[in-house]
């Protein structure tokens, strides 16, 4: 199988709020949008698609689910700089910067719908470029 592109699809209550958050703070751009739907692109990260909860295009068993249990994780080259930038812009930090014993530094924010976003920087060469998962069971979208 050849995969032509990658997207993470999240179901939220307020699609424009989540789309605006990723556009404003993380460099995403809107590729297309309609009522209850937004598709975002980024040159260095997977695409993100937001669906409004209850949207009939979703399978019946998924329509009322929220993006619970999902963490968008972005590997960045200067974690401290991103932390200071987001804090200065008024983004609520939901997990202050910390370093895990397995060699990653991270902090977290959440979008207006509560979707957690983790920013990660490898503290050692052990994790650099490995594509491994981050702490707490989240999977990283390599930037």
CSV table of N, CA and C in Angstrom, one decimal:
chain,number,residue,atom,x,y,z
A,1,UNK,N,0.8,-1.2,0.0
A,1,UNK,CA,0.0,0.0,0.0
A,1,UNK,C,0.9,1.2,0.0
A,2,UNK,N,0.5,2.2,-0.8
A,2,UNK,CA,1.2,3.5,-0.8
A,2,UNK,C,0.3,4.5,-0.3
A,3,UNK,N,0.7,5.2,0.8
A,3,UNK,CA,-0.1,6.2,1.4
A,3,UNK,C,0.3,7.5,0.9
A,4,UNK,N,-0.7,8.3,0.3
A,4,UNK,CA,-0.4,9.5,-0.4
A,4,UNK,C,-0.4,10.7,0.6
A,5,UNK,N,-1.0,10.6,1.7
A,5,UNK,CA,-1.1,11.7,2.6
A,5,UNK,C,-1.6,11.2,4.0
A,6,UNK,N,-1.5,12.0,5.0
A,6,UNK,CA,-1.9,11.6,6.3
A,6,UNK,C,-2.7,12.7,7.0
A,7,UNK,N,-3.8,12.3,7.6
A,7,UNK,CA,-4.6,13.3,8.4
A,7,UNK,C,-5.1,12.7,9.7
A,8,UNK,N,-5.2,13.5,10.7
A,8,UNK,CA,-5.8,13.1,11.9
A,8,UNK,C,-7.2,13.7,12.0
A,9,UNK,N,-8.2,12.9,12.2
A,9,UNK,CA,-9.6,13.4,12.2
A,9,UNK,C,-10.1,13.5,13.6
A,10,UNK,N,-10.5,14.6,14.1
A,10,UNK,CA,-11.0,14.8,15.4
A,10,UNK,C,-12.5,15.3,15.4
A,11,UNK,N,-13.3,14.8,16.3
A,11,UNK,CA,-14.7,15.2,16.4
A,11,UNK,C,-14.8,16.1,17.6
A,12,UNK,N,-15.3,17.4,17.4
A,12,UNK,CA,-15.4,18.4,18.4
A,12,UNK,C,-16.7,19.1,18.3
A,13,UNK,N,-17.1,19.9,19.3
A,13,UNK,CA,-18.3,20.6,19.3
A,13,UNK,C,-18.2,21.9,18.5
A,14,UNK,N,-17.1,22.6,18.5
A,14,UNK,CA,-17.0,23.9,17.8
A,14,UNK,C,-15.8,23.8,16.8
A,15,UNK,N,-16.1,23.4,15.6
A,15,UNK,CA,-15.1,23.2,14.6
A,15,UNK,C,-14.3,24.5,14.3
A,16,UNK,N,-15.0,25.7,14.1
A,16,UNK,CA,-14.2,26.9,13.8
A,16,UNK,C,-13.3,27.3,15.0
A,17,UNK,N,-13.6,27.0,16.2
A,17,UNK,CA,-12.7,27.3,17.3
A,17,UNK,C,-11.5,26.5,17.3
A,18,UNK,N,-11.6,25.2,17.1
A,18,UNK,CA,-10.4,24.3,17.0
A,18,UNK,C,-9.6,24.7,15.8
A,19,UNK,N,-10.2,24.9,14.7
A,19,UNK,CA,-9.5,25.2,13.4
A,19,UNK,C,-8.7,26.5,13.6
A,20,UNK,N,-9.4,27.5,14.2
A,20,UNK,CA,-8.7,28.8,14.4
A,20,UNK,C,-7.5,28.7,15.4
A,21,UNK,N,-7.6,27.9,16.4
A,21,UNK,CA,-6.6,27.7,17.3
A,21,UNK,C,-5.3,27.1,16.7
A,22,UNK,N,-5.5,26.1,15.9
A,22,UNK,CA,-4.3,25.5,15.2
A,22,UNK,C,-3.7,26.4,14.1
A,23,UNK,N,-4.6,27.2,13.5
A,23,UNK,CA,-4.2,28.2,12.5
A,23,UNK,C,-3.4,29.3,13.2
A,24,UNK,N,-3.9,29.8,14.2
A,24,UNK,CA,-3.3,31.0,14.9
A,24,UNK,C,-2.0,30.6,15.6
A,25,UNK,N,-2.0,29.5,16.3
A,25,UNK,CA,-0.8,29.2,17.2
A,25,UNK,C,0.2,28.2,16.7
A,26,UNK,N,-0.2,27.4,15.7
A,26,UNK,CA,0.6,26.3,15.2
A,26,UNK,C,0.9,26.3,13.7
A,27,UNK,N,0.6,27.4,13.0
A,27,UNK,CA,1.0,27.5,11.6
A,27,UNK,C,0.2,26.7,10.6
A,28,UNK,N,-1.0,26.1,11.0
A,28,UNK,CA,-1.8,25.4,10.1
A,28,UNK,C,-2.5,26.4,9.2
A,29,UNK,N,-2.9,26.0,8.0
A,29,UNK,CA,-3.7,26.8,7.1
A,29,UNK,C,-4.9,26.0,6.7
A,30,UNK,N,-6.1,26.7,6.5
A,30,UNK,CA,-7.3,26.0,6.1
A,30,UNK,C,-7.2,25.6,4.7
A,31,UNK,N,-7.4,24.3,4.4
A,31,UNK,CA,-7.4,23.8,3.0
A,31,UNK,C,-8.8,23.8,2.4
A,32,UNK,N,-9.8,23.5,3.3
A,32,UNK,CA,-11.2,23.6,2.9
A,32,UNK,C,-12.0,23.5,4.1
A,33,UNK,N,-13.3,24.0,4.0
A,33,UNK,CA,-14.2,24.0,5.1
A,33,UNK,C,-15.6,24.1,4.6
A,34,UNK,N,-16.5,23.6,5.4
A,34,UNK,CA,-17.9,23.6,5.2
A,34,UNK,C,-18.6,23.6,6.5
A,35,UNK,N,-19.9,23.6,6.6
A,35,UNK,CA,-20.6,23.5,7.8
A,35,UNK,C,-20.3,22.2,8.5
A,36,UNK,N,-19.7,22.4,9.7
A,36,UNK,CA,-19.4,21.2,10.5
A,36,UNK,C,-18.1,20.5,10.1
A,37,UNK,N,-17.3,21.1,9.3
A,37,UNK,CA,-16.1,20.4,8.8
A,37,UNK,C,-15.0,21.4,8.5
A,38,UNK,N,-13.7,21.1,8.8
A,38,UNK,CA,-12.6,21.9,8.4
A,38,UNK,C,-11.4,21.0,8.2
A,39,UNK,N,-10.7,21.2,7.1
A,39,UNK,CA,-9.5,20.5,6.8
A,39,UNK,C,-8.3,21.4,6.8
A,40,UNK,N,-7.3,21.1,7.7
A,40,UNK,CA,-6.2,22.0,7.8
A,40,UNK,C,-4.9,21.3,7.3
A,41,UNK,N,-4.0,22.1,6.8
A,41,UNK,CA,-2.7,21.6,6.3
A,41,UNK,C,-1.6,22.3,7.0
A,42,UNK,N,-0.5,21.6,7.0
A,42,UNK,CA,0.8,22.2,7.6
A,42,UNK,C,1.9,21.6,6.8
A,43,UNK,N,2.9,22.4,6.5
A,43,UNK,CA,4.0,21.9,5.6
A,43,UNK,C,4.9,20.9,6.4
A,44,UNK,N,4.9,20.8,7.7
A,44,UNK,CA,5.8,20.0,8.4
A,44,UNK,C,5.1,19.0,9.4
A,45,UNK,N,3.8,18.9,9.2
A,45,UNK,CA,3.1,18.0,10.2
A,45,UNK,C,1.9,17.4,9.5
A,46,UNK,N,1.3,16.3,10.0
A,46,UNK,CA,0.1,15.7,9.4
A,46,UNK,C,-1.0,16.7,9.3
A,47,UNK,N,-1.9,16.5,8.3
A,47,UNK,CA,-3.1,17.3,8.2
A,47,UNK,C,-4.0,17.0,9.4
A,48,UNK,N,-4.8,18.0,9.7
A,48,UNK,CA,-5.8,17.8,10.8
A,48,UNK,C,-7.2,18.1,10.2
A,49,UNK,N,-8.1,17.2,10.5
A,49,UNK,CA,-9.5,17.5,10.0
A,49,UNK,C,-10.4,17.5,11.3
A,50,UNK,N,-11.2,18.5,11.4
A,50,UNK,CA,-12.2,18.6,12.5
A,50,UNK,C,-13.6,18.3,11.9
A,51,UNK,N,-14.3,17.4,12.6
A,51,UNK,CA,-15.8,17.2,12.3
A,51,UNK,C,-16.6,17.6,13.5
A,52,UNK,N,-17.7,18.2,13.2
A,52,UNK,CA,-18.6,18.6,14.3
A,52,UNK,C,-19.3,17.3,14.8
A,53,UNK,N,-19.4,17.2,16.2
A,53,UNK,CA,-20.1,16.1,16.8
A,53,UNK,C,-21.5,16.0,16.2
A,54,UNK,N,-22.0,14.8,15.9
A,54,UNK,CA,-23.3,14.6,15.4
A,54,UNK,C,-23.4,14.7,13.9
A,55,UNK,N,-22.4,15.0,13.2
A,55,UNK,CA,-22.4,15.2,11.8
A,55,UNK,C,-22.8,13.8,11.1
A,56,UNK,N,-23.8,13.9,10.2
A,56,UNK,CA,-24.3,12.6,9.7
A,56,UNK,C,-23.3,11.9,8.8
A,57,UNK,N,-22.3,12.5,8.3
A,57,UNK,CA,-21.3,11.9,7.5
A,57,UNK,C,-20.5,10.8,8.3
A,58,UNK,N,-20.5,11.0,9.6
A,58,UNK,CA,-19.8,10.0,10.5
A,58,UNK,C,-20.6,8.8,10.7
A,59,UNK,N,-20.0,7.6,10.8
A,59,UNK,CA,-20.7,6.4,11.2
A,59,UNK,C,-21.5,6.6,12.4
A,60,UNK,N,-22.7,6.0,12.5
A,60,UNK,CA,-23.6,6.3,13.6
A,60,UNK,C,-23.0,6.1,15.0
A,61,UNK,N,-22.2,5.1,15.2
A,61,UNK,CA,-21.5,4.9,16.5
A,61,UNK,C,-20.4,5.9,16.9
A,62,UNK,N,-20.0,6.8,15.9
A,62,UNK,CA,-19.0,7.8,16.1
A,62,UNK,C,-19.5,9.2,16.2
A,63,UNK,N,-20.8,9.4,15.8
A,63,UNK,CA,-21.3,10.8,15.7
A,63,UNK,C,-21.2,11.6,17.0
A,64,UNK,N,-21.4,11.0,18.1
A,64,UNK,CA,-21.5,11.8,19.3
A,64,UNK,C,-20.2,11.7,20.2
A,65,UNK,N,-19.2,11.0,19.7
A,65,UNK,CA,-18.0,11.0,20.4
A,65,UNK,C,-17.2,12.3,20.3
A,66,UNK,N,-16.4,12.5,21.3
A,66,UNK,CA,-15.5,13.7,21.4
A,66,UNK,C,-14.1,13.2,21.2
A,67,UNK,N,-13.2,14.0,20.9
A,67,UNK,CA,-11.8,13.6,20.7
A,67,UNK,C,-11.1,13.2,22.0
A,68,UNK,N,-11.8,12.6,22.9
A,68,UNK,CA,-11.2,12.1,24.2
A,68,UNK,C,-10.2,11.0,23.9
A,69,UNK,N,-9.1,11.0,24.7
A,69,UNK,CA,-8.1,10.0,24.6
A,69,UNK,C,-7.1,10.2,23.5
A,70,UNK,N,-7.2,11.3,22.8
A,70,UNK,CA,-6.3,11.6,21.7
A,70,UNK,C,-5.5,12.8,22.1
A,71,UNK,N,-4.2,12.8,21.8
A,71,UNK,CA,-3.3,13.9,22.1
A,71,UNK,C,-2.6,14.2,20.8
A,72,UNK,N,-2.7,15.5,20.3
A,72,UNK,CA,-1.9,15.9,19.2
A,72,UNK,C,-0.5,16.2,19.7
A,73,UNK,N,0.5,15.6,19.2
A,73,UNK,CA,1.9,15.8,19.8
A,73,UNK,C,2.8,16.3,18.6
A,74,UNK,N,3.5,17.4,18.8
A,74,UNK,CA,4.4,17.9,17.8
A,74,UNK,C,5.8,18.0,18.4
A,75,UNK,N,6.7,17.4,17.7
A,75,UNK,CA,8.1,17.5,18.1
A,75,UNK,C,8.6,18.8,17.5
A,76,UNK,N,9.2,19.6,18.4
A,76,UNK,CA,9.7,20.9,18.0
A,76,UNK,C,11.2,21.0,18.3
A,77,UNK,N,11.9,22.0,17.7
A,77,UNK,CA,13.3,22.1,17.9
A,77,UNK,C,13.7,23.0,19.0
A,78,UNK,N,12.8,23.8,19.5
A,78,UNK,CA,13.2,24.7,20.6
A,78,UNK,C,12.0,24.8,21.6
A,79,UNK,N,11.8,23.9,22.5
A,79,UNK,CA,10.7,23.8,23.3
A,79,UNK,C,10.5,25.0,24.2
A,80,UNK,N,11.6,25.5,24.8
A,80,UNK,CA,11.5,26.7,25.6
A,80,UNK,C,11.0,27.9,24.9
A,81,UNK,N,11.4,28.1,23.7
A,81,UNK,CA,11.0,29.2,22.8
A,81,UNK,C,9.5,29.1,22.6
A,82,UNK,N,9.0,27.9,22.2
A,82,UNK,CA,7.6,27.6,22.0
A,82,UNK,C,6.7,27.8,23.2
A,83,UNK,N,7.3,27.4,24.4
A,83,UNK,CA,6.6,27.6,25.6
A,83,UNK,C,6.4,29.1,25.9
A,84,UNK,N,7.5,29.8,25.8
A,84,UNK,CA,7.4,31.3,26.0
A,84,UNK,C,6.5,32.0,25.1
A,85,UNK,N,6.6,31.6,23.8
A,85,UNK,CA,5.7,32.2,22.8
A,85,UNK,C,4.2,32.0,23.1
A,86,UNK,N,3.9,30.8,23.3
A,86,UNK,CA,2.5,30.4,23.6
A,86,UNK,C,2.0,31.1,24.9
A,87,UNK,N,2.8,31.1,25.9
A,87,UNK,CA,2.4,31.7,27.2
A,87,UNK,C,2.2,33.2,27.0
A,88,UNK,N,3.1,33.8,26.3
A,88,UNK,CA,3.0,35.3,26.0
A,88,UNK,C,1.8,35.6,25.2
A,89,UNK,N,1.3,34.7,24.4
A,89,UNK,CA,0.1,34.9,23.6
A,89,UNK,C,-1.2,34.6,24.3
A,90,UNK,N,-1.0,34.2,25.6
A,90,UNK,CA,-2.2,33.9,26.4
A,90,UNK,C,-2.8,32.5,26.4
A,91,UNK,N,-2.1,31.6,25.7
A,91,UNK,CA,-2.5,30.2,25.7
A,91,UNK,C,-2.4,29.6,27.0
A,92,UNK,N,-3.4,28.9,27.5
A,92,UNK,CA,-3.4,28.3,28.8
A,92,UNK,C,-2.5,27.0,28.7
A,93,UNK,N,-1.5,27.0,29.6
A,93,UNK,CA,-0.6,25.8,29.7
A,93,UNK,C,-1.3,24.8,30.6
A,94,UNK,N,-1.6,23.6,30.1
A,94,UNK,CA,-2.3,22.6,30.9
A,94,UNK,C,-1.3,21.7,31.6
A,95,UNK,N,-0.1,21.6,31.1
A,95,UNK,CA,1.0,20.8,31.8
A,95,UNK,C,2.3,21.6,31.6
A,96,UNK,N,2.8,22.1,32.7
A,96,UNK,CA,4.1,22.8,32.7
A,96,UNK,C,5.2,22.0,32.2
A,97,UNK,N,6.3,22.7,31.6
A,97,UNK,CA,7.4,21.9,31.1
A,97,UNK,C,8.0,20.9,32.1
A,98,UNK,N,8.3,19.8,31.6
A,98,UNK,CA,9.0,18.7,32.4
A,98,UNK,C,9.8,17.9,31.6
A,99,UNK,N,10.7,17.1,32.2
A,99,UNK,CA,11.6,16.2,31.5
A,99,UNK,C,11.3,14.8,32.0
A,100,UNK,N,11.1,13.9,31.1
A,100,UNK,CA,10.8,12.5,31.5
A,100,UNK,C,12.1,11.7,31.5
A,101,UNK,N,12.1,10.7,32.3
A,101,UNK,CA,13.3,9.9,32.4
A,101,UNK,C,13.8,9.2,31.2
A,102,UNK,N,12.9,9.0,30.2
A,102,UNK,CA,13.3,8.4,28.9
A,102,UNK,C,13.9,9.3,27.9
A,103,UNK,N,14.0,10.6,28.3
A,103,UNK,CA,14.8,11.5,27.4
A,103,UNK,C,14.0,12.5,26.6
A,104,UNK,N,12.8,12.9,27.0
A,104,UNK,CA,12.1,13.9,26.3
A,104,UNK,C,11.6,15.0,27.3
A,105,UNK,N,11.6,16.2,26.7
A,105,UNK,CA,11.1,17.4,27.4
A,105,UNK,C,9.7,17.6,26.8
A,106,UNK,N,8.7,18.1,27.6
A,106,UNK,CA,7.4,18.4,27.0
A,106,UNK,C,6.7,19.3,27.8
A,107,UNK,N,5.6,19.9,27.2
A,107,UNK,CA,4.6,20.7,27.9
A,107,UNK,C,3.3,20.5,27.1
A,108,UNK,N,2.2,20.9,27.7
A,108,UNK,CA,0.9,20.7,27.0
A,108,UNK,C,0.0,21.9,27.1
A,109,UNK,N,-0.8,22.1,26.1
A,109,UNK,CA,-1.8,23.1,26.0
A,109,UNK,C,-3.1,22.4,25.6
A,110,UNK,N,-4.2,23.1,25.6
A,110,UNK,CA,-5.5,22.5,25.0
A,110,UNK,C,-6.2,23.5,24.2
A,111,UNK,N,-6.8,23.0,23.1
A,111,UNK,CA,-7.6,23.9,22.2
A,111,UNK,C,-8.9,24.3,22.9
A,112,UNK,N,-9.7,25.2,22.3
A,112,UNK,CA,-10.9,25.6,23.0
A,112,UNK,C,-11.9,24.4,23.2
A,113,UNK,N,-11.8,23.3,22.5
A,113,UNK,CA,-12.7,22.2,22.7
A,113,UNK,C,-12.1,21.2,23.6
A,114,UNK,N,-10.9,21.5,24.2
A,114,UNK,CA,-10.3,20.6,25.1
A,114,UNK,C,-9.4,19.5,24.5
A,115,UNK,N,-9.1,19.7,23.2
A,115,UNK,CA,-8.2,18.7,22.6
A,115,UNK,C,-6.8,19.0,23.1
A,116,UNK,N,-6.1,18.0,23.7
A,116,UNK,CA,-4.8,18.3,24.3
A,116,UNK,C,-3.7,18.3,23.2
A,117,UNK,N,-2.8,19.3,23.3
A,117,UNK,CA,-1.7,19.4,22.3
A,117,UNK,C,-0.4,19.4,23.1
A,118,UNK,N,0.4,18.4,22.8
A,118,UNK,CA,1.7,18.2,23.5
A,118,UNK,C,2.8,18.7,22.6
A,119,UNK,N,3.7,19.5,23.1
A,119,UNK,CA,4.9,19.9,22.4
A,119,UNK,C,6.1,19.2,23.1
A,120,UNK,N,6.9,18.5,22.2
A,120,UNK,CA,8.0,17.7,22.7
A,120,UNK,C,9.3,18.1,22.1
A,121,UNK,N,10.4,17.9,22.9
A,121,UNK,CA,11.7,18.1,22.4
A,121,UNK,C,12.6,17.0,23.0
A,122,UNK,N,13.3,16.3,22.2
A,122,UNK,CA,14.2,15.2,22.8
A,122,UNK,C,15.3,15.8,23.6
A,123,UNK,N,15.5,15.4,24.8
A,123,UNK,CA,16.6,15.9,25.7
A,123,UNK,C,17.9,15.2,25.4
A,124,UNK,N,17.8,14.0,24.8
A,124,UNK,CA,19.0,13.2,24.5
A,124,UNK,C,18.9,12.7,23.1
A,125,UNK,N,20.0,12.1,22.6
A,125,UNK,CA,20.0,11.6,21.2
A,125,UNK,C,19.2,10.3,21.1
A,126,UNK,N,18.9,9.7,22.3
A,126,UNK,CA,18.2,8.4,22.3
A,126,UNK,C,16.9,8.5,21.5
A,127,UNK,N,16.1,9.6,21.7
A,127,UNK,CA,14.8,9.7,21.0
A,127,UNK,C,14.9,10.4,19.7
A,128,UNK,N,15.9,11.1,19.4
A,128,UNK,CA,16.0,12.0,18.3
A,128,UNK,C,15.7,11.2,17.0
A,129,UNK,N,14.7,11.5,16.3
A,129,UNK,CA,14.4,10.9,15.1
A,129,UNK,C,13.8,9.5,15.1
A,130,UNK,N,13.5,9.0,16.4
A,130,UNK,CA,13.1,7.6,16.5
A,130,UNK,C,11.6,7.5,16.1
A,131,UNK,N,10.9,8.5,16.2
A,131,UNK,CA,9.4,8.4,15.9
A,131,UNK,C,8.7,7.7,17.0
A,132,UNK,N,9.3,7.4,18.2
A,132,UNK,CA,8.7,6.7,19.2
A,132,UNK,C,7.6,7.5,19.9
A,133,UNK,N,6.8,6.8,20.7
A,133,UNK,CA,5.7,7.5,21.4
A,133,UNK,C,6.3,8.3,22.5
A,134,UNK,N,5.5,9.3,23.0
A,134,UNK,CA,5.8,10.1,24.1
A,134,UNK,C,5.2,9.5,25.3
A,135,UNK,N,5.4,10.2,26.5
A,135,UNK,CA,4.9,9.7,27.7
A,135,UNK,C,3.4,9.8,27.8
A,136,UNK,N,2.8,9.0,28.6
A,136,UNK,CA,1.4,9.0,28.8
A,136,UNK,C,0.6,8.3,27.7
A,137,UNK,N,1.3,7.6,26.8
A,137,UNK,CA,0.6,6.9,25.8
A,137,UNK,C,0.3,7.7,24.6
A,138,UNK,N,0.8,8.9,24.5
A,138,UNK,CA,0.5,9.7,23.3
A,138,UNK,C,1.4,9.3,22.2
A,139,UNK,N,1.0,9.6,20.9
A,139,UNK,CA,1.8,9.3,19.8
A,139,UNK,C,2.2,10.7,19.2
A,140,UNK,N,3.4,10.8,18.8
A,140,UNK,CA,3.9,12.1,18.3
A,140,UNK,C,3.8,12.2,16.8
A,141,UNK,N,3.3,13.4,16.4
A,141,UNK,CA,3.3,13.8,15.0
A,141,UNK,C,4.7,14.4,14.7
A,142,UNK,N,5.5,13.8,14.0
A,142,UNK,CA,6.9,14.4,13.8
A,142,UNK,C,6.8,15.6,13.0
A,143,UNK,N,7.4,16.7,13.5
A,143,UNK,CA,7.4,18.0,12.8
A,143,UNK,C,8.7,18.1,12.0
